[in-house]
Coordinates of C-alpha atoms in Angstrom, one line a residue:
Chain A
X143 CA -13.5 -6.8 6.2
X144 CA -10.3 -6.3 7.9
X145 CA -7.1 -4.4 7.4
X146 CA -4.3 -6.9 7.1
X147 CA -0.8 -6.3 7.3
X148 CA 1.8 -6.8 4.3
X149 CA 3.7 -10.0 4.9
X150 CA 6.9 -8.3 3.4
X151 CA 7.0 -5.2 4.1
X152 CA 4.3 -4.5 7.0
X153 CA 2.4 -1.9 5.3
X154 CA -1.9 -2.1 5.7
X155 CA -3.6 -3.9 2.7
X156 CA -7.0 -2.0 1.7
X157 CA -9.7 -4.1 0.7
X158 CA -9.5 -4.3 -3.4
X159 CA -5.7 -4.6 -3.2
X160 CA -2.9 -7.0 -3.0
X161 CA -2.2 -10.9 -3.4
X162 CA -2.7 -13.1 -0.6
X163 CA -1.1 -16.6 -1.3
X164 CA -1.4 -19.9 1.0
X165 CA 0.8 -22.4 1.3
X166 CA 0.2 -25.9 1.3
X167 CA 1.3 -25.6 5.0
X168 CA -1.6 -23.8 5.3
X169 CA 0.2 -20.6 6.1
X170 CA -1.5 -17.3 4.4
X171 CA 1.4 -15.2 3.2
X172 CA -0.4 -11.3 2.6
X173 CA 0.9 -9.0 0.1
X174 CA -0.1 -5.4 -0.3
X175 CA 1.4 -5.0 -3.4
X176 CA 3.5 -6.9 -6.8
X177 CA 6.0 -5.2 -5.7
X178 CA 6.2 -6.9 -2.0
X179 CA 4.8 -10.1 -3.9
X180 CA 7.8 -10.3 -6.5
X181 CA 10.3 -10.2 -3.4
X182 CA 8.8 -12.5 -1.7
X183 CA 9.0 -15.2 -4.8
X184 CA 12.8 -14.5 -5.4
X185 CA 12.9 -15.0 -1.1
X186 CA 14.8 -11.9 0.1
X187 CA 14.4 -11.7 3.9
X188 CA 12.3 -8.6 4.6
X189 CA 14.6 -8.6 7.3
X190 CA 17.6 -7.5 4.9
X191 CA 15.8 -5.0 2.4
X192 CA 16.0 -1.7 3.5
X193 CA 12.9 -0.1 2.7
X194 CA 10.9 -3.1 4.8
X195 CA 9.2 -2.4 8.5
X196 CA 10.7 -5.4 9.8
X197 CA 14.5 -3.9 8.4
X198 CA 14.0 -0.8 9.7
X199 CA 12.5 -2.0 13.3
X200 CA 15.3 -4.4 13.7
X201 CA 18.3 -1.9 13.2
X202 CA 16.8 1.0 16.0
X203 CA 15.4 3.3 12.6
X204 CA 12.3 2.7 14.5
X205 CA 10.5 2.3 17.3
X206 CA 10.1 -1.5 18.6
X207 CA 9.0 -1.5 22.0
X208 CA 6.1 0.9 23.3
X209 CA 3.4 0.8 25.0
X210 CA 1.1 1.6 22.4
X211 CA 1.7 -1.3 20.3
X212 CA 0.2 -3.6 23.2
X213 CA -3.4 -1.8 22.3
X214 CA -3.1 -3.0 18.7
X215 CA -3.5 -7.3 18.7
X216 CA -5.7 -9.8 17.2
X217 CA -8.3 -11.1 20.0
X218 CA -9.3 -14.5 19.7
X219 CA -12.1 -14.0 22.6
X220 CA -14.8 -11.2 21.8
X221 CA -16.6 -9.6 24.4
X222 CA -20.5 -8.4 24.1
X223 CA -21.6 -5.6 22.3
X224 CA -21.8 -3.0 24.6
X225 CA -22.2 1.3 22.8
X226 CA -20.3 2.5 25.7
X227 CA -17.5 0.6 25.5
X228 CA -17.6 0.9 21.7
X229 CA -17.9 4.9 21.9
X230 CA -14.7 4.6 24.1
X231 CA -13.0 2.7 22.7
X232 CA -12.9 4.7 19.1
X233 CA -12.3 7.6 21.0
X234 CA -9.1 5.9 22.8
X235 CA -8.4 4.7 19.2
X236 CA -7.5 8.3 18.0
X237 CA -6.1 9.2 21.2
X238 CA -3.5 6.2 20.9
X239 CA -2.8 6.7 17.4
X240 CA -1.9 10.6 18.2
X241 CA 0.4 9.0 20.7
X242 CA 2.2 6.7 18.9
X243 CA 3.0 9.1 16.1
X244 CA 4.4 11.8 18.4
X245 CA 6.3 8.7 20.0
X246 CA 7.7 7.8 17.1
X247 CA 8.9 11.2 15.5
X248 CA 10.6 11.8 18.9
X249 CA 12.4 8.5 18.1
X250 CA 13.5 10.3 14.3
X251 CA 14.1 13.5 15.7
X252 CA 16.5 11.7 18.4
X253 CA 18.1 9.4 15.5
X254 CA 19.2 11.9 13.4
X255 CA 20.6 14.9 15.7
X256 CA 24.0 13.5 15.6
X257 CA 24.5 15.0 12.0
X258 CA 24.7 18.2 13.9
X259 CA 28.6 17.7 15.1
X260 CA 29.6 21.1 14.2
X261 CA 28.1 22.0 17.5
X262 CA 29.9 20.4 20.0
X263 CA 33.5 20.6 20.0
X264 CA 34.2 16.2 19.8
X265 CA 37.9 15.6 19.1
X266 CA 37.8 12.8 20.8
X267 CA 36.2 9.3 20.6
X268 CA 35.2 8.5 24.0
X269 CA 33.4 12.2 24.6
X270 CA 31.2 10.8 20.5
X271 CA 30.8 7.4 22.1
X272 CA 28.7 9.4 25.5
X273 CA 27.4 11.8 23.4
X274 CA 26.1 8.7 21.1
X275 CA 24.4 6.9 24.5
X276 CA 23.1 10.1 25.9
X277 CA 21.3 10.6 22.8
X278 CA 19.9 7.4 21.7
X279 CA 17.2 5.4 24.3
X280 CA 17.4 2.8 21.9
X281 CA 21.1 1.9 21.6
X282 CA 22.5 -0.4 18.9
X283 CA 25.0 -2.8 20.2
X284 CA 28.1 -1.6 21.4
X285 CA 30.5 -2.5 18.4
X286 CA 28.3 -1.1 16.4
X287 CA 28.1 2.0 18.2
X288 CA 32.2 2.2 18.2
X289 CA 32.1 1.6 14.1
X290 CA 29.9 4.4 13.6
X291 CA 31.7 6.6 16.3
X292 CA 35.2 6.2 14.3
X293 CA 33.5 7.0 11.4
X294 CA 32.1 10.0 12.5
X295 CA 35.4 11.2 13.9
X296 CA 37.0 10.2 10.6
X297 CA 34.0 11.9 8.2
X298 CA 33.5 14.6 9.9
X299 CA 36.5 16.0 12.0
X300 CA 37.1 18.4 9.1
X301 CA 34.7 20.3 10.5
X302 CA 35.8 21.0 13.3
X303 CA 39.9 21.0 12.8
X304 CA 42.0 22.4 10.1
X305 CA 43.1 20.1 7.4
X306 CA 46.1 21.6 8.0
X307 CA 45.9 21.7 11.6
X308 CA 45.6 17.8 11.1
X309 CA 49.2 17.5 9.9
X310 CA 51.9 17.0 12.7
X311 CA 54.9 18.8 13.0
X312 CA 57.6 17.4 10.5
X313 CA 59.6 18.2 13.2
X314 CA 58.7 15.7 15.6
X315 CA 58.6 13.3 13.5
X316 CA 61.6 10.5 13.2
X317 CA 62.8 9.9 9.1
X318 CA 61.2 6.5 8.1
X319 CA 64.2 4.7 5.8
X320 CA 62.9 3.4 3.2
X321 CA 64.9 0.4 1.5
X322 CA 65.5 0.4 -2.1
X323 CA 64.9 -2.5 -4.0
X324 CA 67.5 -3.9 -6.3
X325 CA 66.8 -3.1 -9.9
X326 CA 65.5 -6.5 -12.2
X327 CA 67.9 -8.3 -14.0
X328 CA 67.4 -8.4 -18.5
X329 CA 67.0 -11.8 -18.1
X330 CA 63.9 -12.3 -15.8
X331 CA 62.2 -9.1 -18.1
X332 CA 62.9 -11.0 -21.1
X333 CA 61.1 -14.5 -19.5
X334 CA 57.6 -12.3 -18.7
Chain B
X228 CA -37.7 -37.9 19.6
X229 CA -35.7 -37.6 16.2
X230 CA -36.8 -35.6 13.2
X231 CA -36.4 -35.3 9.4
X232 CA -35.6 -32.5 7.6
X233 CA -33.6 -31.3 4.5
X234 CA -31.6 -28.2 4.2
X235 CA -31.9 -26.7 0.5
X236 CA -32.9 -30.5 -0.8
X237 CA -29.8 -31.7 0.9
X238 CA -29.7 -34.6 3.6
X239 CA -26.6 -33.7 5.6
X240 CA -28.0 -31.3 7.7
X241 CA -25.1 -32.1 10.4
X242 CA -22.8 -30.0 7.7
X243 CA -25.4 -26.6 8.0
X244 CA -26.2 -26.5 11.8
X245 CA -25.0 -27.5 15.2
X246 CA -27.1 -28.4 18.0
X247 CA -25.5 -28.1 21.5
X248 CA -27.4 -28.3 24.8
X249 CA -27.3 -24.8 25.3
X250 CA -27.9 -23.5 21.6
X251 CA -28.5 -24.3 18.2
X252 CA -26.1 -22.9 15.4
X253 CA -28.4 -22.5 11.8
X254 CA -26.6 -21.9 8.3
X255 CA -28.5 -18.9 6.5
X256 CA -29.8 -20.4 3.5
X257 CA -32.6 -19.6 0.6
X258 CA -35.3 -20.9 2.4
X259 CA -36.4 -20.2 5.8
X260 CA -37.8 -23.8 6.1
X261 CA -34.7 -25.1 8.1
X262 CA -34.4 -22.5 10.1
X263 CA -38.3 -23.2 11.0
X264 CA -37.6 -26.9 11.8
X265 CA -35.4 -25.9 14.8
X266 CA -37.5 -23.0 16.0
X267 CA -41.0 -25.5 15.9
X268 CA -38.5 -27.9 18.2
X269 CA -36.3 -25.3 20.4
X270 CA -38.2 -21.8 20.1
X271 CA -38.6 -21.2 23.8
X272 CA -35.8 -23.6 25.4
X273 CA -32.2 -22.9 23.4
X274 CA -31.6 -19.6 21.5
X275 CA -31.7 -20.4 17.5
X276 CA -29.0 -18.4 16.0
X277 CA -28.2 -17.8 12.0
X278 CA -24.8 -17.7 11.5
X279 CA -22.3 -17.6 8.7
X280 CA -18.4 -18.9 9.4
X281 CA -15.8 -17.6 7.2
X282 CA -18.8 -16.4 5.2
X283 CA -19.5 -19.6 4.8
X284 CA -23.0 -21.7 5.1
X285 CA -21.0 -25.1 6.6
X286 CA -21.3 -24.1 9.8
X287 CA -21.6 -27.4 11.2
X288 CA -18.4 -28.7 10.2
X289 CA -16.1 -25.3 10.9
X290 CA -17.1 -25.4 14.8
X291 CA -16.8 -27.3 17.5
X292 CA -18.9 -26.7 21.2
X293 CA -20.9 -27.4 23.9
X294 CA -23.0 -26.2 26.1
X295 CA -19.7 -24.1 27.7
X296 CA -18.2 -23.5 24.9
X297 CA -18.0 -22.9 21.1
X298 CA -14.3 -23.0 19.1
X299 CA -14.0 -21.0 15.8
X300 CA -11.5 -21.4 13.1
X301 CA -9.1 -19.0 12.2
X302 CA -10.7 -17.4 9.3
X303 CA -13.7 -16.2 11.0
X304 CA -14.2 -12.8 10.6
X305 CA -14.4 -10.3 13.2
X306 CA -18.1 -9.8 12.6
X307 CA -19.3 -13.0 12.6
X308 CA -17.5 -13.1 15.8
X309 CA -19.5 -10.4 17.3
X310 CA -22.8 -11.8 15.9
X311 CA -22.0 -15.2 17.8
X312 CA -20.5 -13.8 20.8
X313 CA -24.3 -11.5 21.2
X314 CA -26.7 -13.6 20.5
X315 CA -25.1 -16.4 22.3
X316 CA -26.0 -16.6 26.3
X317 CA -23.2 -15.9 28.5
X318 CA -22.3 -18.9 29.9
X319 CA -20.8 -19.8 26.2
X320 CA -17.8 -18.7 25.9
X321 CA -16.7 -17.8 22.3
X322 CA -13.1 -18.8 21.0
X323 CA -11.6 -18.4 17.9
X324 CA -8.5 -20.6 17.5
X325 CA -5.2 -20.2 15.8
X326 CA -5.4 -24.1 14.3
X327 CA -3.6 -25.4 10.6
X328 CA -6.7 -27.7 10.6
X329 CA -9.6 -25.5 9.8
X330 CA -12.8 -28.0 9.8
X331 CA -12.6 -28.1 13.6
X332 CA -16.7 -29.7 13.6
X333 CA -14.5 -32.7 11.3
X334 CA -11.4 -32.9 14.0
X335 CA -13.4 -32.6 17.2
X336 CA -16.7 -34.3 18.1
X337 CA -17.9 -33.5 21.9
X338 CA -20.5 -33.8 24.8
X339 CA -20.5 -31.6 27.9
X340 CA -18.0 -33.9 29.8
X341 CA -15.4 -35.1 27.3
X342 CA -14.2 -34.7 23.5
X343 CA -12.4 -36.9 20.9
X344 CA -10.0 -35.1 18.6
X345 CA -8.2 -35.5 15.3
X346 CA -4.7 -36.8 16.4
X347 CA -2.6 -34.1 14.2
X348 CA -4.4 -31.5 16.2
X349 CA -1.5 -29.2 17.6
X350 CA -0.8 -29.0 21.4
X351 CA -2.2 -25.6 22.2
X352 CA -5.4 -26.2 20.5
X353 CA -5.9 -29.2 22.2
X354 CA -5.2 -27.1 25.6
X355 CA -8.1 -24.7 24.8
X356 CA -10.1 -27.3 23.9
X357 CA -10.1 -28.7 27.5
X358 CA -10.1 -25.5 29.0
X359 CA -12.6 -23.4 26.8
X360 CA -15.6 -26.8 26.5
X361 CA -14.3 -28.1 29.7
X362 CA -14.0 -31.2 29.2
X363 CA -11.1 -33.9 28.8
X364 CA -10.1 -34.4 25.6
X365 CA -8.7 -37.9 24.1
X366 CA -6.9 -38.4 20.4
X367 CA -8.6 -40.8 18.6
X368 CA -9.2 -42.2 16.0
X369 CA -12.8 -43.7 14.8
X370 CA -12.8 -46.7 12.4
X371 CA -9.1 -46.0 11.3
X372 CA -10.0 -42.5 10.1
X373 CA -8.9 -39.4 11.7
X374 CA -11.6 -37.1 11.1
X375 CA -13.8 -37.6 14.3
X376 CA -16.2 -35.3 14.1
X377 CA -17.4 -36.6 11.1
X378 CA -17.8 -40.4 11.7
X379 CA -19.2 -40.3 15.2
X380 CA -21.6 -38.0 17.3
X381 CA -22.6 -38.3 20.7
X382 CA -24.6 -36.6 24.2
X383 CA -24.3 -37.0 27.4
X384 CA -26.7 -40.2 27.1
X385 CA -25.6 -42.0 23.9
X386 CA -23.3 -42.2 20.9
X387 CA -23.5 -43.3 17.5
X388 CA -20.1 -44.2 15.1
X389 CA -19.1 -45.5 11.9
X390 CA -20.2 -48.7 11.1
X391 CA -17.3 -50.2 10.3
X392 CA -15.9 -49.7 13.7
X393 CA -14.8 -53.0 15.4
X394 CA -16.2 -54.6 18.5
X395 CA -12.9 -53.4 20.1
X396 CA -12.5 -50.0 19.4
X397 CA -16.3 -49.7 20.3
X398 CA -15.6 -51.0 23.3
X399 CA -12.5 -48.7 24.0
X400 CA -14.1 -45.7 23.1
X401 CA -17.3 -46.7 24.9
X402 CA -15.0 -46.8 27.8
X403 CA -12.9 -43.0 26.8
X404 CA -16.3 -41.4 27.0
X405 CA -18.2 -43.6 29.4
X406 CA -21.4 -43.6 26.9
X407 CA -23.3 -46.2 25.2
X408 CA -22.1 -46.7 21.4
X409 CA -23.7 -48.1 18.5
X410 CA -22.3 -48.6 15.1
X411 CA -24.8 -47.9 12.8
X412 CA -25.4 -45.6 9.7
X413 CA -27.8 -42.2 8.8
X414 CA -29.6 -41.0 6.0
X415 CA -29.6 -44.5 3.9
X416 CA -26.7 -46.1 4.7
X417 CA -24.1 -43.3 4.6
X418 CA -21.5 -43.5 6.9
X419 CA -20.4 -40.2 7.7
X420 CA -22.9 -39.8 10.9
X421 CA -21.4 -36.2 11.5
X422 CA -23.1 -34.9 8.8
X423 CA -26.9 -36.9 8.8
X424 CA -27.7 -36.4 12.4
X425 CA -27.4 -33.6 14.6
X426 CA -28.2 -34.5 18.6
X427 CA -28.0 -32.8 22.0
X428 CA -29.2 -34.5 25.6
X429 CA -33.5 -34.4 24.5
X430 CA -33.6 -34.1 20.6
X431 CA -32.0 -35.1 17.6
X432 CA -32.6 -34.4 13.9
X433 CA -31.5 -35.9 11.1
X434 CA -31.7 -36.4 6.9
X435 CA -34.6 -36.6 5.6
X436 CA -33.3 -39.9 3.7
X437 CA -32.7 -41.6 7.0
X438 CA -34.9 -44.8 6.9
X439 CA -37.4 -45.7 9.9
X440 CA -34.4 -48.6 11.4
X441 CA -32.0 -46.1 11.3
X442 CA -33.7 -43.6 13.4
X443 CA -35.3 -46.3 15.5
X444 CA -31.3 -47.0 15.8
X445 CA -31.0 -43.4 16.2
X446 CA -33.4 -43.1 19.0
X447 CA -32.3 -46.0 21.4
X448 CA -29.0 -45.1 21.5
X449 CA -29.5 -41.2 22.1
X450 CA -32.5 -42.6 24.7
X451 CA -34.4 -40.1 22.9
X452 CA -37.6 -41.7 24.1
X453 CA -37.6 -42.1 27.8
X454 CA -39.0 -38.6 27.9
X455 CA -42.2 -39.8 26.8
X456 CA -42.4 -42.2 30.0
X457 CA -41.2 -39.1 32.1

């Protein structure tokens, strides 16, 4: 018996449940659920629907790289039974796992801080864009980062200024003229 | 010296045991009567393992070894892994291999010094092939079929094939792997000698079909009985 991982969306299959299908490539696709499996025959990329592992690994919502996931790989080459090394080993199996999860709700707790702009006093783009790499370890590309900065700034800056304060001064400001357009001839009314 | 046996009335013993130099691989089956044919023969000088691959009984044609080494298909659970890996002696190392073609004891037929493989076999394998049995491996092909492990088998002192193999491609592969080879046939004129007749360096068994010519064939080539004159 062993616990194999979903093909689609990278969640453990219990013995009892799931599909596994295998192509005539010889590739064994495993599927924990219909729900995974009926994706998978209208061929979405796992990598594209949001709810997946793979999605949420590849756009920073999780963690990718650790040192932790090294611990967890297939071995091809087994070694001889020994109970010592066993007894260790499920001990360092809990310790790792205890590990990881704290890693990873770090990672969350990191992610989703940012929602808390009322705190700092950010009227500026450049001071959201630092504020953005101080806070993140694992930063999304820089673009990206400057997309969700401006949006931020745009969402959000109602919390910290004024609508009103928002407005400038009519005074400052130079009239615009405006140019009227000439009013439609009968003729072109009466062709529509 | 060659014997007869049967595994569950069935001649192709070749497809429910392997027989290295170093050990003997036995499928678990109903009766302990083939399991008892190998202990008679190798009780005190190989270890005699039962084995399943894949949960399978065809042990014989899933893996591939030597006395340094024994490959595994991919689908070989983790348990079966640790059966093989402690009851076989050290000096075996134990592989399982990421392969698309499973039947490795069909793709690759060995001795301790050098191996013939199917010729789809992918690149890695083929590198842990040579560095897991040690040995050099060629891609061949036997008779103008690719599956080698099931239409030849050969030792360190001998080699039998297909019988349709030509005079040159006998002589070729003589050369490849630097053995004596006969084209003949096991278990009454069947052709696939991967399956009748299972042989290391000293001893060699085979179906219980195989007629007396054939396993006078059988014991020539193998030089199965010098040991009588040692």
């Amino acid at each position: 018996m062993r616990l194999e991982k979903c093909w689609f969306c990278s969640s453990t299959i219990y013995p009892g449940h799931g599909i596994q299908y295998v192509r005539n490539d010889a590739k064994i696709f495993r599927f924990c659920r219909s729900k995974c499996h009926k994706n998978f025959k209208m061929k979405r990329n796992p990598r594209k629907v949001k709810w997946t592992k793979a999605y949420r690994r590849l756009h920073g919502k999780d963690m990718t790289q650790d040192s932790t996931f090294e611990f967890e790989r297939k071995r091809n080459r087994p070694e001889r039974y020994d109970r010592n090394v066993t007894e260790n080993t499920l001990k360092a199996i809990k310790k790792i796992d205890k590990v990881r999860v704290d890693r990873e709700h770090r990672h969350h707790t990191k992610r989703l801080t940012f929602s808390s702009l009322y705190c700092c006093n950010i009227c500026d783009l450049d001071q959201l864009l630092t504020c953005f790499e101080k806070m993140d370890r694992m930063k999304p590309k820089k673009a990206q980062l400057r997309r969700e900065a401006e949006k931020e700034l745009e969402q959000s800056i109602s919390m910290v200024k004024a609508p009103a304060a928002q407005q400038q001064d009519p005074s400052l400001t130079l009239p615009i003229k405006v140019k009227v357009s000439k009013p439609e001839t009968v003729e072109n009314r009466m062709e529509e | 010296m060659a014997t007869r046996l049967q595994y569950e009335n069935n001649c192709d013993i070749g497809v429910f045991s392997k027989l290295t130099n170093a050990y003997c691989l036995v499928a678990i089956g109903g009766s302990e009567n083939f399991y008892s044919t190998f202990e008679a023969e190798l009780a005190g000088v190989i270890p005699v393992v039962k084995a399943s691959i894949a949960g399978t009984r065809i042990v014989g044609r899933l893996c591939a070894g030597n006395k340094n080494g024994l490959l595994l298909p991919h689908n070989t659970t983790d348990q079966e892994l640790q059966h093989l890996r402690n009851s076989l002696p050290d000096s075996v190392a134990v592989q399982r291999i990421e392969e698309r073609l499973n039947s490795l004891g069909n793709c690759i037929s060995c001795n301790d010094h050098v191996a013939l493989s199917h010729p789809y076999l992918a690149k890695e394998t083929e590198e842990l092939i040579a560095d897991v049995l040690g040995v050099e491996v060629f891609r061949q092909t036997v008779a103008g079929d690719v599956l080698v492990g099931s239409y030849c088998a050969f030792s360190n002192r001998g080699g039998l094939v297909h019988p349709h193999t030509s005079i040159e491609d006998l002589d070729e592969l003589s050369t490849l792997l630097q053995v004596p080879l006969v084209a003949g046939t096991v278990n009454c004129g069947s052709d696939v000698i991967g399956a009748g007749v299972i042989v290391n360096d000293w001893i060699a068994f085979c179906g219980s079909d195989t007629t007396a010519t054939e396993l006078s064939v059988i014991e020539s080539v193998f030089k199965l009985r010098y040991h009588f004159f040692e």
